PDB file of C-alpha atoms in Angstrom:
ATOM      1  CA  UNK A   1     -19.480 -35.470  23.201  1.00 52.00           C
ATOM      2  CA  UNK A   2     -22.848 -36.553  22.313  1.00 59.00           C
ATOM      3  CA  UNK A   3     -24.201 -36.424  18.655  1.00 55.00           C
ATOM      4  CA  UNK A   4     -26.999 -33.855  19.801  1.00 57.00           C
ATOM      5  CA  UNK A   5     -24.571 -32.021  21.186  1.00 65.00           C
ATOM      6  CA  UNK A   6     -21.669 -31.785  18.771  1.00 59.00           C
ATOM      7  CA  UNK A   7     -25.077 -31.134  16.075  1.00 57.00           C
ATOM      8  CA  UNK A   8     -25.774 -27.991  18.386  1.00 64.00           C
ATOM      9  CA  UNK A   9     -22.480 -26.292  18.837  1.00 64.00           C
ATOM     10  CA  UNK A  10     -21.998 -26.639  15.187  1.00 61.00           C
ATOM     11  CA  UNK A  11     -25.108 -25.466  14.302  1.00 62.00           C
ATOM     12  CA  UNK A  12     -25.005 -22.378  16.929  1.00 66.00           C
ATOM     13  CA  UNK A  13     -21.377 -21.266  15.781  1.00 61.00           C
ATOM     14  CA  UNK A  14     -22.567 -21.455  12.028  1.00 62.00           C
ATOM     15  CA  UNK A  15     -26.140 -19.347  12.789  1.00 60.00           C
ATOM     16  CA  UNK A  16     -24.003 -16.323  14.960  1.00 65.00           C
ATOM     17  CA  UNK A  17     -21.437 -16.232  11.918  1.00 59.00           C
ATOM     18  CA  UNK A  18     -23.573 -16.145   8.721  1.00 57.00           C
ATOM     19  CA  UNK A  19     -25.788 -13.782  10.591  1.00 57.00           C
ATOM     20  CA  UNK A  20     -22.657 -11.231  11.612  1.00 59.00           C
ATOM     21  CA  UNK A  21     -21.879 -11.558   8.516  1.00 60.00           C
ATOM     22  CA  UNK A  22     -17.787 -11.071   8.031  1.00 71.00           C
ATOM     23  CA  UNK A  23     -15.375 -12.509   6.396  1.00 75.00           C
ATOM     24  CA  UNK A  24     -13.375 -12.062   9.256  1.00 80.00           C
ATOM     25  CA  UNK A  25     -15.867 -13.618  11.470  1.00 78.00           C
ATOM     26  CA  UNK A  26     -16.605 -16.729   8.620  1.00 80.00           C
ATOM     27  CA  UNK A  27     -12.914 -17.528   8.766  1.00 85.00           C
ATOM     28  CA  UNK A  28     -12.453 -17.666  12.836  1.00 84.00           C
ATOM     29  CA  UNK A  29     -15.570 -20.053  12.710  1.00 83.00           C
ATOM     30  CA  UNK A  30     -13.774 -21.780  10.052  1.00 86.00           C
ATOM     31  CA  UNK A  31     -10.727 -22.551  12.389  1.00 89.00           C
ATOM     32  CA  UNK A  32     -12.591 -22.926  15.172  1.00 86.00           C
ATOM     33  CA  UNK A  33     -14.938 -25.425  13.248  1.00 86.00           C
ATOM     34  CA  UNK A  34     -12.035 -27.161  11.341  1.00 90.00           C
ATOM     35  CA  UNK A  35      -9.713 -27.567  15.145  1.00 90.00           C
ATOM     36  CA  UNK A  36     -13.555 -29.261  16.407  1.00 87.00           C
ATOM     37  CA  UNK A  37     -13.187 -31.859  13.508  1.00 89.00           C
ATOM     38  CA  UNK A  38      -9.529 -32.570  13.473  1.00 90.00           C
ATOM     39  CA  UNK A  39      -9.232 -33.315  17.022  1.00 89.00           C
ATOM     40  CA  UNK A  40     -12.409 -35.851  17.059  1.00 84.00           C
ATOM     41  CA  UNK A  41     -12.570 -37.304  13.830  1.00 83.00           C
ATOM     42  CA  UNK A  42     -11.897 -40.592  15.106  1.00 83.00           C
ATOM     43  CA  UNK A  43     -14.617 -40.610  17.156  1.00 85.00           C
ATOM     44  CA  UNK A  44     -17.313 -38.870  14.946  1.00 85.00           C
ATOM     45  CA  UNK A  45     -20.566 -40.921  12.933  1.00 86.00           C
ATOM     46  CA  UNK A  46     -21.662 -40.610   9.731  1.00 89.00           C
ATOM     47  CA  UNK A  47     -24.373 -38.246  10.968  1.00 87.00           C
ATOM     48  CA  UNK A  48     -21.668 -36.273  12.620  1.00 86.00           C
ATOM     49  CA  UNK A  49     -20.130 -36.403   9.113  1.00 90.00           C
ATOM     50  CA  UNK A  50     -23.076 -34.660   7.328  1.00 89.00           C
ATOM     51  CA  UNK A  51     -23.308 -31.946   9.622  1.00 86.00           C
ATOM     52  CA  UNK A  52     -19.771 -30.834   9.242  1.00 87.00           C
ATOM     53  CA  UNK A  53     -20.188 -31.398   5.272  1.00 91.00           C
ATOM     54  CA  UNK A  54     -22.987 -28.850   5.514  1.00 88.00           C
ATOM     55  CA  UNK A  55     -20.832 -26.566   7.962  1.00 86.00           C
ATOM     56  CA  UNK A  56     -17.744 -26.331   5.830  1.00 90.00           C
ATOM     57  CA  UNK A  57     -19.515 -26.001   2.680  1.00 89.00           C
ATOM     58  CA  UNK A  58     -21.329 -23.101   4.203  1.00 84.00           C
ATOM     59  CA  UNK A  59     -18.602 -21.643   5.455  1.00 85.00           C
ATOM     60  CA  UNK A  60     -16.494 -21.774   2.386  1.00 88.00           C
ATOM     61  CA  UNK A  61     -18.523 -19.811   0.085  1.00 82.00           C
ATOM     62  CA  UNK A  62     -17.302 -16.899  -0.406  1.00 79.00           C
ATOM     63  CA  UNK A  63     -14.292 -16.707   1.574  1.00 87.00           C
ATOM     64  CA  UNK A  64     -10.932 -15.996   0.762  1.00 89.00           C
ATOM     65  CA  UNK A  65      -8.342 -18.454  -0.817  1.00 92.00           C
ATOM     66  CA  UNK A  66      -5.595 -18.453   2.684  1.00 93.00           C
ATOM     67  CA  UNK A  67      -8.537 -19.896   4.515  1.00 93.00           C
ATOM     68  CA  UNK A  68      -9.202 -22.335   1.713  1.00 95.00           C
ATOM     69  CA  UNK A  69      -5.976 -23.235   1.679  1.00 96.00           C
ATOM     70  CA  UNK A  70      -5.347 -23.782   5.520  1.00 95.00           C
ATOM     71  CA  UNK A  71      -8.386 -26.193   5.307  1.00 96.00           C
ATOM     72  CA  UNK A  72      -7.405 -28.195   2.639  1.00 97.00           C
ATOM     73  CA  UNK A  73      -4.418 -29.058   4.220  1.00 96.00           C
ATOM     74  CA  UNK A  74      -5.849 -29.941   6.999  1.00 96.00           C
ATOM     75  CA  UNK A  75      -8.674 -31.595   5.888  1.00 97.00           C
ATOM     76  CA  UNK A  76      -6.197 -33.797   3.116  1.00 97.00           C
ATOM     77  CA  UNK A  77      -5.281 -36.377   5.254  1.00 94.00           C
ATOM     78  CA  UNK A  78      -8.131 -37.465   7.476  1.00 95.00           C
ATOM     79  CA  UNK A  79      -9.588 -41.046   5.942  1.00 92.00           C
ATOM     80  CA  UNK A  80     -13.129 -39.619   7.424  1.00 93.00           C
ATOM     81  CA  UNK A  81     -13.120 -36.061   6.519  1.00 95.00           C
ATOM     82  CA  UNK A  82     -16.531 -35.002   4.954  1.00 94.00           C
ATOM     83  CA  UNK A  83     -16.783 -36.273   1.545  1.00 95.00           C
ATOM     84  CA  UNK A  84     -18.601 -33.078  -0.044  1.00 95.00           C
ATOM     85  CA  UNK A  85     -16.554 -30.495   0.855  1.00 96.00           C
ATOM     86  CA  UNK A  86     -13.253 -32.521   0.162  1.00 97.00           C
ATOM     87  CA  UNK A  87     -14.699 -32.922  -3.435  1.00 97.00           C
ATOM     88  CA  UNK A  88     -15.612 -28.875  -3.333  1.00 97.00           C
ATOM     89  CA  UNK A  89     -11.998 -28.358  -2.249  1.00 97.00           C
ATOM     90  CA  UNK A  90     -10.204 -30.620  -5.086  1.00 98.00           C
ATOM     91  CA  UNK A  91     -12.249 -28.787  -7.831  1.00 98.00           C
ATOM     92  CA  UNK A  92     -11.235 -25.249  -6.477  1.00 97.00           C
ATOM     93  CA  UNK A  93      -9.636 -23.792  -9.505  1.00 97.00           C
ATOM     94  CA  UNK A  94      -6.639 -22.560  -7.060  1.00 97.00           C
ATOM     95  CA  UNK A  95      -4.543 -25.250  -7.407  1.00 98.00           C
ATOM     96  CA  UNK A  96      -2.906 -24.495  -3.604  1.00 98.00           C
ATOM     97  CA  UNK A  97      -6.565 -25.252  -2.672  1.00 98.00           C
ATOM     98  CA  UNK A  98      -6.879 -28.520  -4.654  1.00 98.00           C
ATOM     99  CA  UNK A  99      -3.381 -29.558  -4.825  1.00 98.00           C
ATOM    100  CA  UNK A 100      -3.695 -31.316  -0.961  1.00 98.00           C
ATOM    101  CA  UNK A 101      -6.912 -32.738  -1.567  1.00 98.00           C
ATOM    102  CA  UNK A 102      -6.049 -33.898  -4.791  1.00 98.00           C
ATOM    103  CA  UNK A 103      -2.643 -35.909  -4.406  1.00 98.00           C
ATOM    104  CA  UNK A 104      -3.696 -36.849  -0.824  1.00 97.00           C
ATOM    105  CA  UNK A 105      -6.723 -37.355   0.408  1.00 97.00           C
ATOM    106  CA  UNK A 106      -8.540 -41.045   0.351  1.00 95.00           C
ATOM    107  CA  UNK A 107     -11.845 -39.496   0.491  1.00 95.00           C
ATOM    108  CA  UNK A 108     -12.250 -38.943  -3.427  1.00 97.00           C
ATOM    109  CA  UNK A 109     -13.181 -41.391  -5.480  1.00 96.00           C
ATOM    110  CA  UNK A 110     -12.417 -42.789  -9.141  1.00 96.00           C
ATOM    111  CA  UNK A 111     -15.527 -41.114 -10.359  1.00 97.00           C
ATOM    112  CA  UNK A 112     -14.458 -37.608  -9.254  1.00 97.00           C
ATOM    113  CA  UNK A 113     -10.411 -38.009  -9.819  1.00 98.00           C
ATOM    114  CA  UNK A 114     -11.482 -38.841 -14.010  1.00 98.00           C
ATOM    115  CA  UNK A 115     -13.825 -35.859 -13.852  1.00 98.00           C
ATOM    116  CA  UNK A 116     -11.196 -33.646 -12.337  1.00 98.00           C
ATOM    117  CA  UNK A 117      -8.800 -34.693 -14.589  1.00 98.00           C
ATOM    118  CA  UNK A 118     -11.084 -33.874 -17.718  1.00 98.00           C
ATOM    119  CA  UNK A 119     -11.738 -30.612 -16.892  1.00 98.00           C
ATOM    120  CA  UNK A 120      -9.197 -28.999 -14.636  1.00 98.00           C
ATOM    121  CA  UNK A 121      -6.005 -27.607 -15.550  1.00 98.00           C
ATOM    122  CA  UNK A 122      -2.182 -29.146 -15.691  1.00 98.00           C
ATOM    123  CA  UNK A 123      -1.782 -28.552 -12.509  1.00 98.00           C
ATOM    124  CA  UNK A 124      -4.296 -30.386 -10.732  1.00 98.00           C
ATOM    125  CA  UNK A 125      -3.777 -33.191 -13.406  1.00 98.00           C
ATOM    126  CA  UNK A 126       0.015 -33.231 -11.786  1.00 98.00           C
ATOM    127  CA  UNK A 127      -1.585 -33.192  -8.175  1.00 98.00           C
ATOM    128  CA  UNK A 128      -3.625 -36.630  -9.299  1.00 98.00           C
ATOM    129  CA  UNK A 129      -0.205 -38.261 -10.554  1.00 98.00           C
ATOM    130  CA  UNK A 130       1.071 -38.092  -7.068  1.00 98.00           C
ATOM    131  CA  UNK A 131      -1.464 -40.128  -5.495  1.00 98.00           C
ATOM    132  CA  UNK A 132      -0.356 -43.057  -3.368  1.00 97.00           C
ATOM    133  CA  UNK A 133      -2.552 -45.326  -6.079  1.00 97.00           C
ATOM    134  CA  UNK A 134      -3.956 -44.411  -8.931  1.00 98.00           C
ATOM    135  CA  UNK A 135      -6.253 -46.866 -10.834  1.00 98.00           C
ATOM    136  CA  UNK A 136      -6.093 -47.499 -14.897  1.00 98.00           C
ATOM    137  CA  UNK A 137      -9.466 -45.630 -15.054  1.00 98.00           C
ATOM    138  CA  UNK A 138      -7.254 -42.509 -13.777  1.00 98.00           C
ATOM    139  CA  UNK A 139      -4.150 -43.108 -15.571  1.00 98.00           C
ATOM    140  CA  UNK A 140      -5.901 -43.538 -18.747  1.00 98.00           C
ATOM    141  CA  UNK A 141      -6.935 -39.816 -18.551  1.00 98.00           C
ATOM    142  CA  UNK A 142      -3.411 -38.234 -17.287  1.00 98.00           C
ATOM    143  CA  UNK A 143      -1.930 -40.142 -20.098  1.00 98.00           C
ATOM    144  CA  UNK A 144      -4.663 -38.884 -23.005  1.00 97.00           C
ATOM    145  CA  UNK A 145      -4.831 -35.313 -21.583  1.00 98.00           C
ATOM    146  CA  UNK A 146      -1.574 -34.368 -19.436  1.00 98.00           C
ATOM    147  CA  UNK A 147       1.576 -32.912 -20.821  1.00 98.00           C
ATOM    148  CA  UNK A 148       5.038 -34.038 -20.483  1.00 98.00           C
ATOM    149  CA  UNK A 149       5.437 -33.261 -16.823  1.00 98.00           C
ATOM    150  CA  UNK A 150       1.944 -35.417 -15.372  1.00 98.00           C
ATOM    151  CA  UNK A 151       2.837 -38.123 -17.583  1.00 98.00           C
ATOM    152  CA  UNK A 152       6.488 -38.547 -16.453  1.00 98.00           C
ATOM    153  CA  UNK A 153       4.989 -38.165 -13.321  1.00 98.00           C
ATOM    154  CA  UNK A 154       2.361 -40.669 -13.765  1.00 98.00           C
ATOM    155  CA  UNK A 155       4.954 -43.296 -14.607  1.00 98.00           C
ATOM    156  CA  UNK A 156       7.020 -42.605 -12.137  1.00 98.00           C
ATOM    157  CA  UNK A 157       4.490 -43.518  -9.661  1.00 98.00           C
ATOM    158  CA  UNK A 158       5.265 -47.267  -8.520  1.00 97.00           C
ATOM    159  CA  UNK A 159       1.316 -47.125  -7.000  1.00 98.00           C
ATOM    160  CA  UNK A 160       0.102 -46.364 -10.859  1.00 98.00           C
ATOM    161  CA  UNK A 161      -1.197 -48.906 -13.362  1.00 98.00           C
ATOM    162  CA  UNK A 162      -1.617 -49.380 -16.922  1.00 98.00           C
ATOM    163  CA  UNK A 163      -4.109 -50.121 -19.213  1.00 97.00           C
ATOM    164  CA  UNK A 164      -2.769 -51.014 -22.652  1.00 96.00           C
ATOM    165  CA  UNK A 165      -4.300 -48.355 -24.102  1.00 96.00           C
ATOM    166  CA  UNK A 166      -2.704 -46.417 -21.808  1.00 97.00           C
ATOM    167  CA  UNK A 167       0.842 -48.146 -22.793  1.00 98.00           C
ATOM    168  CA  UNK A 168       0.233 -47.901 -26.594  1.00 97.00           C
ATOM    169  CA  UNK A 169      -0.187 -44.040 -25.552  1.00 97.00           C
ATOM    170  CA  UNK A 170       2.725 -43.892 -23.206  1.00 97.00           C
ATOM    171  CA  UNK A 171       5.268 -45.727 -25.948  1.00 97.00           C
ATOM    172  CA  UNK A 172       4.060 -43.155 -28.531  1.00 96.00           C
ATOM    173  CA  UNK A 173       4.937 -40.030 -26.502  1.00 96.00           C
ATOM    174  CA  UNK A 174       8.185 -41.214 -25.693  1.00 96.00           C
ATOM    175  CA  UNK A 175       9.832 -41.036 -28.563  1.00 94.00           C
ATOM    176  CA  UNK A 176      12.281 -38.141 -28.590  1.00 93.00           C
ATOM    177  CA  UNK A 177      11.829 -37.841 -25.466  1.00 96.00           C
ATOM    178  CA  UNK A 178      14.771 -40.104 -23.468  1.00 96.00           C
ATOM    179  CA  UNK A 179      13.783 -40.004 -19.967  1.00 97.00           C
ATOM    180  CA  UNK A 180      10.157 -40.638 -20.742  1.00 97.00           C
ATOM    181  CA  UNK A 181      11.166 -43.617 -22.534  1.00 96.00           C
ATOM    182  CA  UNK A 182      13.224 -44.719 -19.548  1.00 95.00           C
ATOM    183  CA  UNK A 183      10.846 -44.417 -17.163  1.00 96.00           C
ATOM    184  CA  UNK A 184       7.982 -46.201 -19.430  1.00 97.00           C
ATOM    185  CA  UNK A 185      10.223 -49.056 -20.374  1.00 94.00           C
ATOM    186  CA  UNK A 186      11.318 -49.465 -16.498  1.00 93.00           C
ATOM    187  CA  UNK A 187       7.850 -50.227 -15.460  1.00 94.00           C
ATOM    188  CA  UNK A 188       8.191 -53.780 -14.531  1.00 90.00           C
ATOM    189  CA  UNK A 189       4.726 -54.446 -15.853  1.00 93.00           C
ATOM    190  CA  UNK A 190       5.194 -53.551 -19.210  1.00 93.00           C
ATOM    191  CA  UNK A 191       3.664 -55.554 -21.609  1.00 93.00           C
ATOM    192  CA  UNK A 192       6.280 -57.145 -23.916  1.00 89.00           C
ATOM    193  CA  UNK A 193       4.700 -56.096 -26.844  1.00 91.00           C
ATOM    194  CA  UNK A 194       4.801 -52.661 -25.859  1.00 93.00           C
ATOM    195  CA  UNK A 195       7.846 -52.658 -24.844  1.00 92.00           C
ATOM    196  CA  UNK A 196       9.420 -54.315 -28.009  1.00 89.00           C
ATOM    197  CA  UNK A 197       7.743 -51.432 -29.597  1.00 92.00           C
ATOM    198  CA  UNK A 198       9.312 -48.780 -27.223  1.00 93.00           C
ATOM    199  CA  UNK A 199      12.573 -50.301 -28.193  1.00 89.00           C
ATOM    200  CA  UNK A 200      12.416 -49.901 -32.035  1.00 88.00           C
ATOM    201  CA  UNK A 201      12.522 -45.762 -31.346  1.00 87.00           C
ATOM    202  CA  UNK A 202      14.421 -45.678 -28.499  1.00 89.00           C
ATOM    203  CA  UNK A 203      17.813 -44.430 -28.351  1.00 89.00           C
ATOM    204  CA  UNK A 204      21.231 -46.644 -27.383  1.00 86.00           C
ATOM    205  CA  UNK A 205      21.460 -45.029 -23.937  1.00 89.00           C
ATOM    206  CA  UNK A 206      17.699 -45.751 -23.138  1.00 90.00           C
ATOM    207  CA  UNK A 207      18.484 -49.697 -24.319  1.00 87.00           C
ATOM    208  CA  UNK A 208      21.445 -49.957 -22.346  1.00 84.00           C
ATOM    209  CA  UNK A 209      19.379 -48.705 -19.241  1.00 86.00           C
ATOM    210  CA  UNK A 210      16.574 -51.303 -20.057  1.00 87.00           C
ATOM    211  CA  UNK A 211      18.496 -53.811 -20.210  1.00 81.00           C
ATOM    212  CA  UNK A 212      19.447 -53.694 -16.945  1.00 79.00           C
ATOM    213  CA  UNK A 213      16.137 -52.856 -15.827  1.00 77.00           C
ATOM    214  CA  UNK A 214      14.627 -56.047 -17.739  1.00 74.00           C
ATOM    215  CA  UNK A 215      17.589 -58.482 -17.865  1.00 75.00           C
ATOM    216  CA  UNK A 216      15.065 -61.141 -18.818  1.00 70.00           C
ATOM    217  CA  UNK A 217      14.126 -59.426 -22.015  1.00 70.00           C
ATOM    218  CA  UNK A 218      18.057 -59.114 -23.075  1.00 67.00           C
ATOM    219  CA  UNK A 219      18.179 -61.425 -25.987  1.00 69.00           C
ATOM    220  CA  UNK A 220      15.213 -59.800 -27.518  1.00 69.00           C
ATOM    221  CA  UNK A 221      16.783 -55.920 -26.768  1.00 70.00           C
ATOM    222  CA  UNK A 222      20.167 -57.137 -28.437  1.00 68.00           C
ATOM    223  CA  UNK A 223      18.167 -58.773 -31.229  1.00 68.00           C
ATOM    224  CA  UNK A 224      16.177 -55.287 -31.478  1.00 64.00           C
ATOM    225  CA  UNK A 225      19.413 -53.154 -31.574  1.00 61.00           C
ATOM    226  CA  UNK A 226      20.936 -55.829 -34.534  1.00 61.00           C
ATOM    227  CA  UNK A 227      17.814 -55.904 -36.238  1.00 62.00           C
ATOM    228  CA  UNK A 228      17.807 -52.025 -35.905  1.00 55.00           C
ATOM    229  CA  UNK A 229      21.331 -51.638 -36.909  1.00 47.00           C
ATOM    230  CA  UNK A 230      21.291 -54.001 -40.072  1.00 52.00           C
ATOM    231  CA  UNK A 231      18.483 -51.616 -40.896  1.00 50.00           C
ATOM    232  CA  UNK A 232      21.172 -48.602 -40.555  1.00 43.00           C
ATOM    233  CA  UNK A 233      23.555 -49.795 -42.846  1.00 43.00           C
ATOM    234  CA  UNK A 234      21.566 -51.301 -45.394  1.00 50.00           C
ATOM    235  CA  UNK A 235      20.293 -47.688 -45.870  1.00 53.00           C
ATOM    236  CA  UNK A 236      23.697 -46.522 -46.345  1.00 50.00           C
ATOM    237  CA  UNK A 237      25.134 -49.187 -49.036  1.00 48.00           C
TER     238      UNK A 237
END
């Protein structure tokens, strides 16, 4: 199909739905719109691109949060699909809307996954942590601002890095907190500092685990638990 052509039908379909008006009308467009792009993405310009960003954004407004959904999912994981209304779609404040877009799609960039995960809720912070790779710009943020449940996700996603900030931060919330610390001291990345650190609070099961997990940092983890309990029972003489 030729680029005038594609341009047209798009354009035509758009023009009889906005000016009849329905929902119901807005949302078979939609589909019909959304089946046009999925089936020739491959084969579609950049130009072709900024028509159906204009299209979809259109046809969005205003319509009801199934359809939303439906094209989000669709939409997540195409490498090409229109960068505008993929960004529109990630900041929806329905998280079944964003939640695709968000831990899938490879259209958003770092700019827009630290703005989302400023300013959006828990749940589309948890959406980010899922991502196949998530950059130390990102993490930084789900570590600062996410609760228990993004940052034990964060951690536990082997396509995540770490700035040390972002360690120093990490090592601080896990204490208490067992599987946290776990996870945290698993990373195989870890700086040694830090992890020294996450040692001191950590409890005998979490050692024991990291250990294993680290067996070249063993003599330091046995000197940690010695130095730890020498501590112990000086405090009870």
């Amino acid at each position: 199909m030729s680029e005038v052509a594609v341009q047209n039908a798009i354009i035509q379909e758009l023009e009889d739905a906005l000016s009849h008006g329905s929902a119901e009308r807005r949302i078979r467009t939609l589909q019909r719109v959304t089946d046009l792009f999925v089936f020739g993405s491959s084969h579609f310009s950049k130009e072709h691109l900024v028509v159906f960003d204009t299209v979809f954004i259109h046809l969005i407004t205003d319509i009801e949060q199934s359809a939303r959904v439906s094209l989000a999912g669709r939409l997540a994981g195409i490498d090409n699909a229109p960068s505008q209304v993929i960004r529109t779609l990630a900041f929806d404040n329905e998280i079944k809307v964003a939640g695709p877009v968000l831990s899938r799609s490879e259209r958003l960039d770092n700019v827009s996954l630290v703005e989302n995960a400023r300013t959006k809720s828990q749940d589309h912070l948890l959406a980010i942590s899922r991502r196949r790779v998530l950059p130390e710009t990102v993490t930084d943020v789900l570590v600062e601002r996410g609760n228990r449940d993004v940052a034990l996700s964060t951690v536990l996603n082997a396509g995540a890095k770490f700035s040390e900030t972002g360690y120093v931060r990490l090592v601080k919330r896990s204490e208490g907190d067992d599987e946290l610390a776990k996870a945290v001291g698993s990373r195989p990345e870890i700086p040694r500092q830090q992890f020294l650190k996450l040692l001191t609070s950590a409890s005998l099961a979490v050692r024991v685990a990291l250990e294993k997990s680290h067996p070249d940092f063993a003599s330091e983890i046995r000197d940690v638990v010695a130095e730890i309990a020498g501590a112990i029972q000086a405090r009870t003489v």
